[in-house]
XYZ file of C-alpha atoms in Angstrom:
178
model
C -23.124 6.571 19.427
C -23.003 9.274 21.976
C -21.250 12.968 20.473
C -18.143 11.891 22.201
C -17.934 8.406 20.268
C -18.857 9.747 17.082
C -16.228 12.491 17.394
C -13.289 9.829 17.969
C -15.054 7.821 15.308
C -14.610 10.499 12.403
C -10.948 11.495 13.544
C -9.916 7.719 13.544
C -11.613 7.259 9.840
C -9.673 10.206 8.772
C -6.505 9.310 9.873
C -6.949 5.678 8.840
C -8.001 6.013 5.363
C -5.311 8.607 4.934
C -2.705 6.008 5.840
C -4.442 2.801 4.833
C -2.406 2.047 1.170
C 0.782 2.667 3.639
C -0.702 0.484 5.865
C -1.726 -1.916 3.128
C 1.814 -2.147 1.288
C 3.807 -2.529 4.231
C 1.597 -5.936 5.123
C 1.850 -6.770 1.607
C 5.520 -6.753 1.917
C 5.355 -9.718 5.711
C 2.604 -11.651 3.922
C 2.767 -14.559 1.450
C -0.609 -13.180 -0.774
C -3.340 -10.265 -1.528
C -5.912 -12.462 0.392
C -3.682 -12.489 3.752
C -2.885 -9.070 3.022
C -7.530 -8.299 3.251
C -7.222 -10.465 5.973
C -4.768 -9.107 7.837
C -5.760 -5.602 7.236
C -9.328 -6.743 8.333
C -7.786 -7.725 11.882
C -5.417 -4.665 11.776
C -8.544 -2.023 11.079
C -10.290 -3.688 14.795
C -7.564 -3.345 16.343
C -6.925 -0.024 15.456
C -10.409 1.378 16.114
C -10.712 -0.558 19.758
C -6.579 0.751 20.681
C -7.429 4.629 19.285
C -7.778 5.595 22.518
C -4.699 5.257 23.879
C -2.849 7.120 20.972
C -1.406 9.914 23.089
C -0.437 12.375 19.867
C -2.813 12.081 16.681
C 0.661 13.180 14.949
C 2.196 9.815 15.399
C -0.939 7.686 14.060
C 1.004 6.446 10.972
C 4.157 4.823 13.163
C 1.554 3.254 16.022
C -0.478 1.812 12.818
C 2.920 0.411 10.973
C 3.735 -0.882 14.895
C -0.048 -2.797 15.372
C 0.185 -3.807 11.717
C 3.931 -5.374 12.554
C 2.343 -7.689 15.162
C -0.945 -8.715 13.855
C 1.158 -9.467 10.892
C 3.516 -11.248 12.542
C 1.024 -13.302 14.918
C -1.219 -13.930 11.553
C 2.420 -15.822 10.668
C 2.942 -17.602 13.492
C -0.921 -19.042 13.635
C 0.376 -19.321 9.726
C 4.020 -21.024 10.430
C 2.692 -25.418 9.209
C 2.811 -23.579 6.219
C 6.566 -24.394 4.454
C 5.589 -21.603 2.963
C 5.870 -19.103 5.959
C 9.444 -17.459 6.464
C 11.288 -17.689 10.138
C 10.279 -14.724 13.161
C 13.664 -14.239 12.686
C 13.923 -13.577 8.644
C 10.678 -11.665 8.958
C 11.395 -9.010 10.833
C 14.289 -8.216 9.004
C 11.668 -7.384 6.778
C 9.378 -5.764 9.260
C 12.019 -3.811 10.266
C 13.692 -2.774 6.505
C 9.802 -1.806 5.801
C 9.636 0.399 8.319
C 12.793 2.225 7.679
C 11.965 2.666 3.900
C 8.291 3.799 4.057
C 9.331 7.333 4.104
C 11.319 6.396 0.909
C 8.396 4.457 -0.773
C 5.654 6.935 0.141
C 7.726 9.669 -1.956
C 7.724 6.802 -4.993
C 3.848 6.359 -4.821
C 3.502 10.099 -4.682
C 5.386 11.268 -7.501
C 4.184 8.280 -9.354
C 1.030 9.383 -8.621
C 1.735 13.102 -9.859
C 3.147 11.607 -13.124
C 0.420 9.564 -13.544
C -1.793 12.803 -13.391
C 0.381 14.407 -16.371
C -0.699 11.507 -18.625
C -3.620 12.492 -20.838
C -6.704 11.079 -19.468
C -7.237 7.892 -21.974
C -3.975 7.002 -21.199
C -4.130 7.045 -17.146
C -7.646 5.011 -17.875
C -6.095 2.382 -19.729
C -2.798 2.427 -17.090
C -5.204 2.378 -14.482
C -7.722 -0.463 -15.731
C -4.391 -2.753 -16.432
C -3.231 -2.445 -12.872
C -6.892 -2.584 -11.279
C -7.703 -5.722 -9.236
C -8.642 -8.811 -11.051
C -8.067 -6.932 -14.365
C -8.147 -9.075 -17.728
C -5.617 -7.495 -20.373
C -7.340 -8.781 -23.163
C -10.480 -6.741 -22.381
C -8.072 -3.705 -21.689
C -6.641 -4.486 -25.081
C -9.832 -4.422 -26.615
C -10.835 -1.334 -24.617
C -7.755 0.562 -25.956
C -7.749 -0.508 -29.590
C -5.222 -2.865 -29.554
C -4.114 -6.804 -30.355
C -2.756 -8.116 -26.805
C 0.938 -7.736 -28.565
C 0.266 -4.029 -29.294
C -0.979 -2.968 -25.731
C 1.616 -4.655 -23.765
C 4.562 -2.670 -26.142
C 2.285 0.328 -25.139
C 2.317 -0.212 -21.666
C 6.168 -0.922 -21.630
C 6.615 2.357 -23.227
C 4.131 4.315 -20.447
C 5.790 2.407 -17.642
C 8.891 3.778 -18.906
C 7.826 7.510 -19.112
C 6.049 6.791 -15.812
C 9.583 6.062 -14.630
C 11.673 8.612 -16.214
C 9.068 10.782 -15.160
C 8.878 9.340 -11.409
C 12.873 9.549 -11.009
C 12.607 13.562 -12.196
C 9.879 14.163 -9.908
C 11.866 12.545 -6.859
C 15.422 14.407 -7.236
C 13.701 18.131 -8.181
C 12.329 17.005 -4.890
C 15.390 16.032 -3.454
C 14.401 13.440 -2.520
C 17.181 10.019 -2.062
C 17.352 6.512 -0.590
């Protein structure tokens, strides 16, 4: 790999990594399952890299990536259209439009939630993150916390309410409105 390609690769990885969670959330709203999201995301990453040289303004990477994600998701869904659980293309276009419109608000919510999670004491934050990790086993996390499963669910409910209130206050203090 020559130096120019290496530089482009580094720039791409920096931009993609910074935006991957938002792109993944966008795709997740369009496709039926998390596994489908993983499949579509692989294709999106390849297309973004292959077409990265076409991007004129790096500041518009997110908008450009969302456009690619939209087309790749819709193409994937068209290929799967024989499945009766797939929505019509018109409905998917509406969902994609609404998802694009709401992305700034959703990003502000994610940022506020991250800030609120950081305010939790480390043991509590660790348990919350463990409970929501992919393939998390609540029985194992409850045992790790020293609680029964029922008591852990009650504790987790109280923490979620605290995080919800903290997130609302944070968004309000930052002047964010949907």
